[in-house]
Coordinates of C-alpha atoms and ligand atoms in Angstrom, one line a residue:
X18 CA -57.5 5.2 36.4
X19 CA -54.5 6.4 38.2
X20 CA -53.3 6.3 41.7
X21 CA -53.4 9.7 43.4
X22 CA -51.6 9.1 46.6
X23 CA -49.9 12.5 46.5
X24 CA -46.6 10.9 47.2
X25 CA -45.1 11.9 43.9
X26 CA -43.4 15.3 43.6
X27 CA -45.9 17.5 41.8
X28 CA -44.4 18.9 38.7
X29 CA -45.8 22.3 39.7
X30 CA -42.6 22.6 41.6
X31 CA -40.7 22.7 38.3
X32 CA -41.7 26.3 37.8
X33 CA -40.6 27.1 41.3
X34 CA -44.0 28.1 42.7
X35 CA -44.3 27.9 46.4
X36 CA -46.7 25.2 47.3
X37 CA -48.5 25.8 50.6
X38 CA -49.5 22.2 51.2
X39 CA -47.5 19.5 49.7
X40 CA -50.4 17.0 49.9
X41 CA -52.6 19.2 47.9
X42 CA -50.3 20.8 45.3
X43 CA -50.8 18.4 42.5
X44 CA -54.2 17.3 43.4
X45 CA -57.5 18.1 41.9
X46 CA -61.0 18.3 43.2
X47 CA -63.1 16.1 41.0
X48 CA -66.3 18.0 41.6
X49 CA -67.2 20.3 38.8
X50 CA -68.4 22.9 41.3
X51 CA -66.1 22.0 44.1
X52 CA -68.8 21.0 46.6
X53 CA -68.5 18.0 48.8
X54 CA -66.4 16.0 46.5
X55 CA -64.6 12.8 47.5
X56 CA -61.1 12.4 46.3
X57 CA -60.5 9.6 43.7
X58 CA -58.4 7.9 46.3
X59 CA -61.5 7.4 48.4
X60 CA -60.1 9.1 51.4
X61 CA -62.4 12.1 51.2
X62 CA -59.7 14.7 50.7
X63 CA -60.9 16.0 47.4
X64 CA -62.5 19.1 48.8
X65 CA -59.9 21.7 49.7
X66 CA -61.4 24.6 51.5
X67 CA -58.5 26.3 53.2
X68 CA -57.8 29.7 51.8
X69 CA -55.1 29.6 49.1
X70 CA -54.6 25.9 49.6
X71 CA -54.4 25.1 45.9
X72 CA -52.4 27.3 43.6
X73 CA -53.3 28.0 40.0
X74 CA -50.3 28.8 37.9
X75 CA -50.8 32.0 35.9
X76 CA -49.2 31.7 32.5
X77 CA -49.2 35.0 30.7
X78 CA -49.0 35.0 26.9
X79 CA -49.4 38.7 26.3
X80 CA -46.0 38.9 24.6
X81 CA -46.7 35.9 22.3
X82 CA -50.4 35.2 21.7
X83 CA -51.3 38.8 22.7
X84 CA -48.9 40.2 20.2
X85 CA -50.6 38.3 17.5
X86 CA -53.6 40.7 17.7
X87 CA -53.7 42.8 14.6
X88 CA -51.8 46.0 15.2
X89 CA -50.5 45.1 18.7
X90 CA -46.9 44.4 17.9
X91 CA -44.3 45.7 20.3
X92 CA -40.7 46.6 19.8
X93 CA -37.9 45.2 22.0
X94 CA -37.8 47.9 24.7
X95 CA -41.6 47.8 24.9
X96 CA -41.6 44.0 25.3
X97 CA -39.0 44.3 28.1
X98 CA -41.1 46.9 29.8
X99 CA -44.2 44.7 29.6
X100 CA -42.3 41.6 30.8
X101 CA -41.0 43.5 33.9
X102 CA -44.5 44.7 34.6
X103 CA -45.8 41.1 34.4
X104 CA -43.1 40.0 36.8
X105 CA -44.0 42.8 39.2
X106 CA -47.7 41.7 38.8
X107 CA -46.7 38.3 40.0
X108 CA -47.4 36.0 37.1
X109 CA -45.7 32.6 37.3
X110 CA -44.8 32.0 33.6
X111 CA -44.1 34.6 30.9
X112 CA -44.4 33.3 27.4
X113 CA -42.1 35.8 25.7
X114 CA -42.4 34.6 22.1
X115 CA -41.8 32.0 19.4
X116 CA -38.1 31.8 19.1
X117 CA -37.9 30.2 15.7
X118 CA -40.4 32.5 14.1
X119 CA -38.0 35.3 13.4
X120 CA -34.7 36.9 14.6
X121 CA -36.9 39.6 16.3
X122 CA -38.8 37.1 18.4
X123 CA -35.6 35.3 19.3
X124 CA -34.0 38.5 20.5
X125 CA -37.1 39.4 22.5
X126 CA -37.1 36.1 24.3
X127 CA -33.4 36.3 25.0
X128 CA -33.7 39.9 26.3
X129 CA -36.5 38.9 28.7
X130 CA -34.6 35.8 29.7
X131 CA -31.6 37.9 30.6
X132 CA -33.3 40.8 32.2
X133 CA -36.4 39.5 33.9
X134 CA -35.9 37.4 37.0
X135 CA -38.6 36.1 39.2
X136 CA -40.8 34.3 36.7
X137 CA -40.3 31.3 34.5
X138 CA -39.6 32.5 30.9
X139 CA -41.1 30.4 28.1
X140 CA -40.7 30.1 24.4
X141 CA -43.1 28.4 21.9
X142 CA -41.9 25.7 19.5
X143 CA -43.2 23.4 16.9
X144 CA -42.2 19.7 17.3
X145 CA -39.0 20.2 15.3
X146 CA -35.3 20.2 16.2
X147 CA -34.8 23.6 14.7
X148 CA -37.6 25.2 16.7
X149 CA -36.6 23.5 20.0
X150 CA -33.0 24.4 19.6
X151 CA -34.0 28.1 18.9
X152 CA -36.1 28.1 22.0
X153 CA -33.4 26.5 24.2
X154 CA -30.8 28.9 22.9
X155 CA -33.0 32.0 23.4
X156 CA -33.8 30.8 26.9
X157 CA -30.2 29.9 27.8
X158 CA -29.7 32.7 30.3
X159 CA -33.0 32.5 32.1
X160 CA -32.9 31.6 35.8
X161 CA -36.1 29.5 35.2
X162 CA -37.1 28.4 31.8
X163 CA -39.7 26.4 30.0
X164 CA -40.0 25.1 26.4
X165 CA -43.6 24.9 25.1
X166 CA -44.1 22.5 22.2
X167 CA -47.3 22.1 20.3
X168 CA -48.9 20.0 17.6
X169 CA -52.4 20.1 16.3
X170 CA -54.5 17.0 17.0
X171 CA -58.0 17.8 15.6
X172 CA -59.2 16.0 12.4
X173 CA -59.5 19.3 10.5
X174 CA -55.9 20.3 11.3
X175 CA -54.6 16.7 10.7
X176 CA -56.2 16.5 7.3
X177 CA -56.0 20.0 5.9
X178 CA -53.0 21.7 7.6
X179 CA -50.6 18.9 8.7
X180 CA -51.6 16.2 6.3
X181 CA -50.6 13.6 8.9
X182 CA -52.3 10.5 10.1
X183 CA -53.0 9.9 13.8
X184 CA -49.9 7.7 14.4
X185 CA -47.7 10.2 12.7
X186 CA -49.1 12.9 15.0
X187 CA -48.2 10.8 18.1
X188 CA -44.8 10.0 16.8
X189 CA -44.0 13.7 16.2
X190 CA -45.4 14.8 19.5
X191 CA -43.5 12.3 21.5
X192 CA -40.3 13.1 19.6
X193 CA -40.8 16.9 20.2
X194 CA -41.4 16.5 23.9
X195 CA -38.3 14.2 24.2
X196 CA -36.1 16.7 22.3
X197 CA -37.4 19.5 24.5
X198 CA -36.8 17.5 27.7
X199 CA -33.2 17.0 26.6
X200 CA -32.7 20.8 26.6
X201 CA -35.0 21.8 29.5
X202 CA -36.4 20.2 32.7
X203 CA -39.7 22.1 32.4
X204 CA -41.6 21.2 29.2
X205 CA -45.2 22.0 28.3
X206 CA -47.0 20.2 25.5
X207 CA -50.1 21.7 23.8
X208 CA -52.6 19.7 21.8
X209 CA -53.5 22.5 19.4
X210 CA -57.3 22.6 18.6
X211 CA -57.9 20.1 21.4
X212 CA -61.5 21.2 21.8
X213 CA -62.3 19.8 18.3
X214 CA -60.3 16.6 18.8
X215 CA -61.8 13.1 19.3
X216 CA -61.6 12.3 23.0
X217 CA -60.0 8.9 22.6
X218 CA -57.3 10.2 20.4
X219 CA -56.7 13.3 22.6
X220 CA -56.3 11.0 25.6
X221 CA -53.8 8.9 23.7
X222 CA -51.7 11.9 22.7
X223 CA -51.8 13.3 26.2
X224 CA -50.8 10.0 27.7
X225 CA -47.9 9.4 25.3
X226 CA -46.5 13.0 25.8
X227 CA -46.7 12.6 29.5
X228 CA -44.7 9.3 29.2
X229 CA -42.2 11.3 27.0
X230 CA -41.6 13.7 29.8
X231 CA -44.0 16.7 29.5
X232 CA -44.5 18.4 32.8
X233 CA -47.5 20.6 31.9
X234 CA -50.2 19.4 29.6
X235 CA -52.2 22.2 27.9
X236 CA -55.6 21.5 26.4
X237 CA -56.2 24.6 24.2
X238 CA -59.5 25.7 22.7
X239 CA -57.5 27.3 19.9
X240 CA -60.5 28.4 17.9
X241 CA -62.8 29.4 20.8
X242 CA -65.4 26.7 19.9
X243 CA -66.0 25.1 23.3
X244 CA -68.8 25.8 25.8
X245 CA -68.0 25.7 29.5
X246 CA -69.7 22.4 30.1
X247 CA -68.2 20.6 27.0
X248 CA -64.7 21.9 27.9
X249 CA -65.0 20.7 31.5
X250 CA -66.2 17.3 30.2
X251 CA -63.1 17.1 28.0
X252 CA -60.8 17.7 30.9
X253 CA -62.7 15.3 33.2
X254 CA -62.5 12.6 30.5
X255 CA -58.7 13.1 30.3
X256 CA -58.3 13.0 34.1
X257 CA -60.3 9.7 34.1
X258 CA -58.7 8.0 31.2
X259 CA -55.1 9.1 31.0
X260 CA -52.5 7.2 32.9
X261 CA -50.0 9.4 34.7
X262 CA -52.1 12.6 34.4
X263 CA -51.7 13.2 38.2
X264 CA -48.0 13.8 37.6
X265 CA -48.5 16.8 35.4
X266 CA -50.2 20.2 35.7
X267 CA -53.3 20.4 33.4
X268 CA -53.5 23.7 31.7
X269 CA -56.2 25.7 29.9
X270 CA -55.8 28.1 27.0
X271 CA -59.1 29.5 25.7
X272 CA -59.9 31.9 22.9
X273 CA -62.7 34.3 23.0
X274 CA -64.5 33.8 19.6
X275 CA -67.8 33.1 21.4
X276 CA -67.0 35.4 24.3
X277 CA -66.5 32.4 26.5
X278 CA -62.7 32.3 27.1
X279 CA -62.9 33.3 30.7
X280 CA -65.9 31.1 31.4
X281 CA -64.3 28.1 29.7
X282 CA -61.0 28.6 31.6
X283 CA -62.8 28.8 34.9
X284 CA -64.8 25.7 34.0
X285 CA -61.5 24.0 33.5
X286 CA -60.2 25.2 36.9
X287 CA -63.4 23.8 38.5
X288 CA -62.5 20.3 37.2
X289 CA -58.9 20.4 38.2
X290 CA -56.9 22.5 35.7
X291 CA -54.1 24.2 37.7
X292 CA -52.6 26.5 35.0
X293 CA -54.5 29.2 33.1
X294 CA -53.0 30.8 30.0
X295 CA -54.2 34.3 29.6
X296 CA -53.3 37.8 28.4
X297 CA -53.6 41.3 29.9
X298 CA -56.8 43.0 28.6
X299 CA -57.6 39.7 26.9
X300 CA -55.7 40.7 23.7
X301 CA -54.8 38.0 21.2
X302 CA -55.6 36.4 17.9
X303 CA -59.1 37.4 16.5
X304 CA -61.4 38.0 19.5
X305 CA -58.5 37.4 21.9
X306 CA -57.6 35.2 24.8
X307 CA -58.9 34.8 28.3
X308 CA -58.4 38.0 30.1
X309 CA -55.8 37.7 33.0
X310 CA -57.5 40.3 35.2
X311 CA -60.9 38.6 34.9
X312 CA -59.5 35.2 35.7
X313 CA -57.6 36.5 38.7
X314 CA -60.4 38.5 40.1
X315 CA -63.0 35.7 39.6
X316 CA -60.6 33.3 41.5
X317 CA -60.1 35.9 44.2
X318 CA -63.7 37.0 44.6
X319 CA -65.3 33.6 44.3
X320 CA -62.9 31.7 46.4
X321 CA -65.9 30.4 48.3
X322 CA -66.7 28.2 45.2
X323 CA -63.4 27.8 43.4
X324 CA -61.1 27.1 46.5
X325 CA -58.0 28.1 44.6
X326 CA -55.7 31.0 44.6
X327 CA -53.1 32.7 42.3
X328 CA -49.8 34.5 43.1
X329 CA -50.9 37.7 41.3
X330 CA -50.8 41.0 43.2
X331 CA -54.2 42.2 42.2
X332 CA -53.5 45.8 43.0
X333 CA -51.1 45.8 40.1
X334 CA -53.8 44.8 37.6
X335 CA -55.0 48.3 36.6
X336 CA -51.5 49.8 36.1
X337 CA -50.4 46.7 34.0
X338 CA -53.6 46.9 32.0
X339 CA -52.9 50.6 31.3
X340 CA -49.4 49.9 30.3
X341 CA -50.3 47.2 27.8
X342 CA -53.1 49.4 26.3
X343 CA -50.7 52.2 25.8
X344 CA -47.9 50.1 24.4
X345 CA -50.1 48.2 22.0
X346 CA -52.4 51.2 21.2
X347 CA -55.4 48.8 21.9
X348 CA -57.7 50.7 24.2
X349 CA -59.8 49.0 26.8
X350 CA -63.5 49.3 26.3
X351 CA -65.1 51.4 29.0
X352 CA -67.4 48.7 30.2
X353 CA -64.7 46.0 30.3
X354 CA -64.8 43.9 33.5
X355 CA -62.2 44.7 36.2
X356 CA -60.1 47.3 34.3
X357 CA -62.6 49.3 32.2
X358 CA -63.2 53.0 33.1
X359 CA -66.8 52.2 34.2
X360 CA -66.0 49.0 36.1
X361 CA -66.3 50.8 39.4
X362 CA -68.3 53.9 38.4
X363 CA -71.7 54.1 40.2
X364 CA -73.5 56.9 38.6
X365 CA -77.1 56.0 39.0
X366 CA -78.6 57.8 42.0
X367 CA -80.1 54.7 43.4
X368 CA -76.7 52.9 43.4
X369 CA -75.0 55.9 45.0
X370 CA -77.5 55.9 47.8
X371 CA -76.9 52.2 48.3
X372 CA -73.1 52.7 48.1
X373 CA -73.2 55.4 50.8
X374 CA -75.2 53.2 53.1
X375 CA -73.2 50.1 52.6
X376 CA -70.7 49.8 49.7
X377 CA -71.2 46.0 49.2
X378 CA -74.7 46.7 48.1
X379 CA -73.5 47.2 44.6
X380 CA -69.7 46.5 44.8
X381 CA -68.4 42.9 44.9
X382 CA -64.8 44.0 44.7
X383 CA -63.1 47.1 46.0
X384 CA -61.5 49.4 43.4
X385 CA -58.3 49.5 45.5
X386 CA -58.0 45.7 45.1
X387 CA -57.4 46.0 41.4
X388 CA -55.3 49.2 41.7
X389 CA -57.9 51.8 40.8
X390 CA -57.0 54.9 42.7
X391 CA -59.9 56.7 44.3
X392 CA -57.8 59.7 45.1
X393 CA -58.9 62.7 43.0
X394 CA -56.8 65.8 43.2
X395 CA -53.2 65.0 43.7
X396 CA -50.6 67.4 42.5
X397 CA -50.3 70.9 41.0
X398 CA -48.1 73.8 40.1
X399 CA -46.5 74.0 43.5
X400 CA -45.7 70.3 43.9
X401 CA -42.0 69.6 43.8
X402 CA -39.9 66.7 42.5
X403 CA -40.1 64.9 45.9
X404 CA -43.9 65.0 45.9
X405 CA -44.0 63.7 42.4
X406 CA -41.6 60.9 43.3
X407 CA -43.7 59.9 46.3
X408 CA -46.9 59.9 44.2
X409 CA -45.2 57.8 41.5
X410 CA -44.1 55.3 44.2
X411 CA -47.6 55.0 45.5
X412 CA -48.8 54.3 41.9
X413 CA -46.2 51.5 41.7
X414 CA -43.5 53.3 39.5
X415 CA -39.9 53.1 40.6
X416 CA -37.9 55.4 38.3
X417 CA -34.2 56.0 37.9
X418 CA -33.1 59.6 38.6
X419 CA -32.7 60.4 34.9
X420 CA -36.2 59.1 34.2
X421 CA -37.6 61.0 37.1
X422 CA -36.0 64.2 35.8
X423 CA -37.6 63.6 32.4
X424 CA -41.1 63.0 33.9
X425 CA -40.7 65.9 36.2
X426 CA -40.0 68.2 33.3
X427 CA -43.0 66.9 31.5
X428 CA -45.0 67.3 34.7
X429 CA -44.0 71.0 35.0
X430 CA -44.9 71.6 31.4
X431 CA -48.3 70.1 32.0
X432 CA -48.8 72.2 35.1
X433 CA -48.6 75.3 32.9
X434 CA -51.5 74.0 30.9
X435 CA -53.6 72.2 33.5
X436 CA -54.5 73.2 37.1
X437 CA -55.1 69.9 38.7
X438 CA -52.9 66.9 38.0
X439 CA -54.6 63.5 38.6
X440 CA -53.0 60.1 39.0
X441 CA -54.0 59.1 35.5
X442 CA -52.2 62.2 34.1
X443 CA -49.0 61.3 35.9
X444 CA -49.3 57.7 34.8
X445 CA -49.8 58.8 31.2
X446 CA -46.7 61.0 31.4
X447 CA -44.6 58.1 32.6
X448 CA -45.9 55.6 30.1
X449 CA -45.6 58.0 27.2
X450 CA -42.1 59.0 28.3
X451 CA -41.1 55.4 28.3
X452 CA -42.7 54.6 25.0
X453 CA -41.5 57.6 23.1
X454 CA -38.4 58.3 25.0
X455 CA -36.1 56.4 22.7
X456 CA -34.7 59.5 21.1
X457 CA -34.9 58.2 17.6
X458 CA -37.0 61.0 16.2
X459 CA -36.4 62.1 12.7
X460 CA -38.9 64.9 12.9
X461 CA -39.9 67.2 15.8
X462 CA -42.6 69.7 16.1
X463 CA -41.4 73.3 16.6
X464 CA -44.5 75.4 16.1
X465 CA -48.1 75.0 15.1
X466 CA -51.1 77.3 14.5
X467 CA -54.4 76.5 13.0
X468 CA -57.5 78.5 12.0
X469 CA -61.0 77.1 11.7
X470 CA -64.5 78.3 12.3
X471 CA -67.9 78.7 10.6
X472 CA -67.5 80.5 7.3
X473 CA -63.7 80.3 7.2
X474 CA -61.5 77.8 5.4
X475 CA -59.6 75.6 7.8
X476 CA -55.8 76.1 7.6
X477 CA -52.7 75.1 9.4
X478 CA -49.2 76.5 9.6
X479 CA -46.6 74.3 10.9
X480 CA -42.8 74.3 11.6
X481 CA -40.8 71.1 12.0
X482 CA -37.2 70.4 12.7
X483 CA -35.3 67.5 11.2
X484 CA -32.7 65.6 13.2
X485 CA -29.9 67.3 11.2
X486 CA -31.0 70.6 12.7
X487 CA -32.7 72.0 9.6
X488 CA -36.1 73.8 10.1
X489 CA -39.0 73.6 7.6
X490 CA -42.2 75.5 7.5
X491 CA -45.4 74.9 5.5
X492 CA -49.0 76.2 5.4
X493 CA -51.9 74.2 4.1
X494 CA -55.7 74.2 3.9
X495 CA -57.8 71.2 4.5
X496 CA -61.3 69.8 5.2
X497 CA -60.7 70.6 8.9
X498 CA -57.9 71.8 11.1
X499 CA -56.6 68.3 11.7
X500 CA -56.7 67.5 8.0
X501 CA -54.8 70.7 7.3
X502 CA -52.1 69.8 9.9
X503 CA -51.7 66.3 8.4
X504 CA -51.3 67.7 4.9
X505 CA -48.7 70.2 6.0
X506 CA -46.7 67.5 7.7
X507 CA -47.0 65.3 4.6
X508 CA -45.7 68.2 2.5
X509 CA -42.6 68.9 4.7
X510 CA -41.6 65.3 5.3
X511 CA -42.6 63.9 1.9
X512 CA -44.2 60.9 3.7
X513 CA -47.8 60.4 2.8
X514 CA -50.0 57.8 4.4
X515 CA -53.7 56.9 4.4
X516 CA -55.5 57.4 7.7
X517 CA -57.3 54.2 8.8
X518 CA -58.3 55.1 12.3
X519 CA -58.3 58.2 14.5
X520 CA -59.3 58.2 18.1
X521 CA -59.2 60.8 20.9
X522 CA -59.7 59.7 24.5
X523 CA -59.6 61.9 27.5
X524 CA -57.1 60.6 30.1
X525 CA -58.8 62.3 33.1
X526 CA -61.9 64.6 33.7
X527 CA -62.4 68.3 33.3
X528 CA -62.2 70.9 30.5
X529 CA -58.4 71.0 30.7
X530 CA -58.0 67.2 30.7
X531 CA -55.2 65.6 28.7
X532 CA -56.4 63.9 25.5
X533 CA -54.6 60.9 24.1
X534 CA -54.7 60.7 20.3
X535 CA -54.2 57.3 18.7
X536 CA -53.8 57.0 14.9
X537 CA -53.5 54.1 12.5
X538 CA -52.3 54.7 9.0
X539 CA -51.6 52.7 5.9
X540 CA -48.3 53.2 4.0
X541 CA -46.9 51.2 1.2
X542 CA -44.4 49.7 3.7
X543 CA -47.0 48.6 6.2
X544 CA -49.6 49.6 8.8
X545 CA -48.3 52.0 11.4
X546 CA -49.7 53.3 14.7
X547 CA -48.8 56.5 16.5
X548 CA -49.9 58.2 19.7
X549 CA -49.5 61.4 21.6
X550 CA -50.7 63.2 24.7
X551 CA -51.7 66.8 24.9
X552 CA -54.2 69.1 26.5
X553 CA -54.8 70.5 23.0
X554 CA -56.4 68.0 20.6
X555 CA -55.0 69.6 17.4
X556 CA -51.5 69.6 18.9
X557 CA -52.0 66.0 20.1
X558 CA -53.1 65.1 16.6
X559 CA -50.1 66.7 15.0
X560 CA -47.8 64.9 17.5
X561 CA -49.5 61.6 16.9
X562 CA -49.1 62.0 13.1
X563 CA -45.5 62.9 13.6
X564 CA -45.0 59.8 15.7
X565 CA -46.4 57.8 12.7
X566 CA -44.1 59.6 10.3
X567 CA -41.1 58.9 12.6
X568 CA -42.0 55.3 12.7
X569 CA -42.3 55.1 8.9
X570 CA -38.9 56.8 8.7
X571 CA -37.5 54.1 10.9
X572 CA -39.7 51.4 9.4
X573 CA -41.4 50.3 12.6
X574 CA -44.8 49.0 11.3
X575 CA -47.6 48.1 13.6
X576 CA -47.7 44.6 12.3
X577 CA -44.0 43.6 12.5
X578 CA -42.7 41.0 10.1
X579 CA -42.0 38.7 13.2
X580 CA -45.7 38.7 14.2
X581 CA -46.7 37.8 10.6
X582 CA -44.1 35.0 10.7
X583 CA -45.6 33.7 14.0
X584 CA -49.1 33.8 12.6
X585 CA -48.1 31.8 9.5
X586 CA -46.5 29.1 11.6
X587 CA -49.8 28.4 13.3
X588 CA -50.0 28.5 17.1
X589 CA -52.1 27.2 20.0
Ligands
ZN622 ZN1 -53.8 31.0 21.6

């Protein structure tokens, strides 16, 4: 058992996180529920009750693990946009990718490292020189950087994936950490599939990698197998049996296969983990990762029990969630905690009565705390550029003049179709403008008309313009007006794809609300996603299908080759 005098410099400083109380920064409360614990040094300082006294490092892996969600791949401009939003949100570490996986991943990490200051930028690596060099090179220009190395430790991974004996695993892990330390001060080591690893062996790997120089030790539940109690027991065991563990930050990384990712992560925090790895909206491999917004708000709302804090600006949670949903095309379920549409809706009469009397009757958090705007009617036809700019600022968007001009033009066009413009409408215009404003469209919609009705055959007539200026026109029948539109587009462009998913979601309320159409199609070159915004669902569908066609023309599939490469390498 180790000495916890608190005299050593806590490695948490390596990521440049302000520590409010030096004596507490690297220290852990031994109590699983943080009540009345005595510190292991016997001086009774284990319980930290001052607000914000112990900082939990928020490690966001939306761009790496999150991107591994089927269909969630992002292109470079989108990744940069998400990375900037994460920085503005106040996360401590941004895992931007897996540098060795592909040139695309390397470029993304390099781009984030060069353009996003204010957070530590991290790249994932296997324990090999090639991977670690790729990470170090991609991160070269980052103001603060971290190399994250991993190796699987569980018997099933040892025997069937790596075909390595225990001593070989230790040798490789130690070598990997040493190589990473030679290139970077801040090194994280992950024992992949830790939750299914024998405790004694896990402790040995952890101890040896700490000796080798790892500054953060991540204990991932890679397959989402753990229960809160078993996971907490694993971490407590390591704290008790690993020499030198007080020098490193213990990290949790939980997957949601049993719906327990957030619960397991918090159980880890309760026994002393001081880094949580998570993603926006909980996206990630299979059932996803622990959701960042849920972790952050649980820590904030139940400070009375957890006695820790994060550096996240919670009022940026909702806008960031919306951005990631839009960029990835993965919508957030309505009843999702914290950021779902219904999270703060109190429709039942009895709740409303209670809310009017005293809002805390049914509300444990205020919607404003997570960035939900309660303002209803905002702007309309007579609102000028200045009013739009002010409202955008209040919503957290700082646009360049050229971007503002673009959004203002879209805003004016929307005012012709819609009387009342809500915050969500403005937000949708900004996000769609940013996603689709790359100017690389092969095909553009010029005109569209459809007929449908009981007793008539649905038909569509459509005019498109190609980027060389040529106009094309086509009329088609179909099973319905949308089907007819898609067929007409296929005939003109010569690009034919099989529709896999088609969703329409209203952005705001009212009969003239904007609808967001999201499509997923299968084409011989891959799976593609497209999206569009319109007050007319047929026009929205046409634009979303054109978005897909334009992506096929540019070969931008939803599952990018780099994501496939990452998945094949295996990750934590
Ligand atoms: Zn993971």
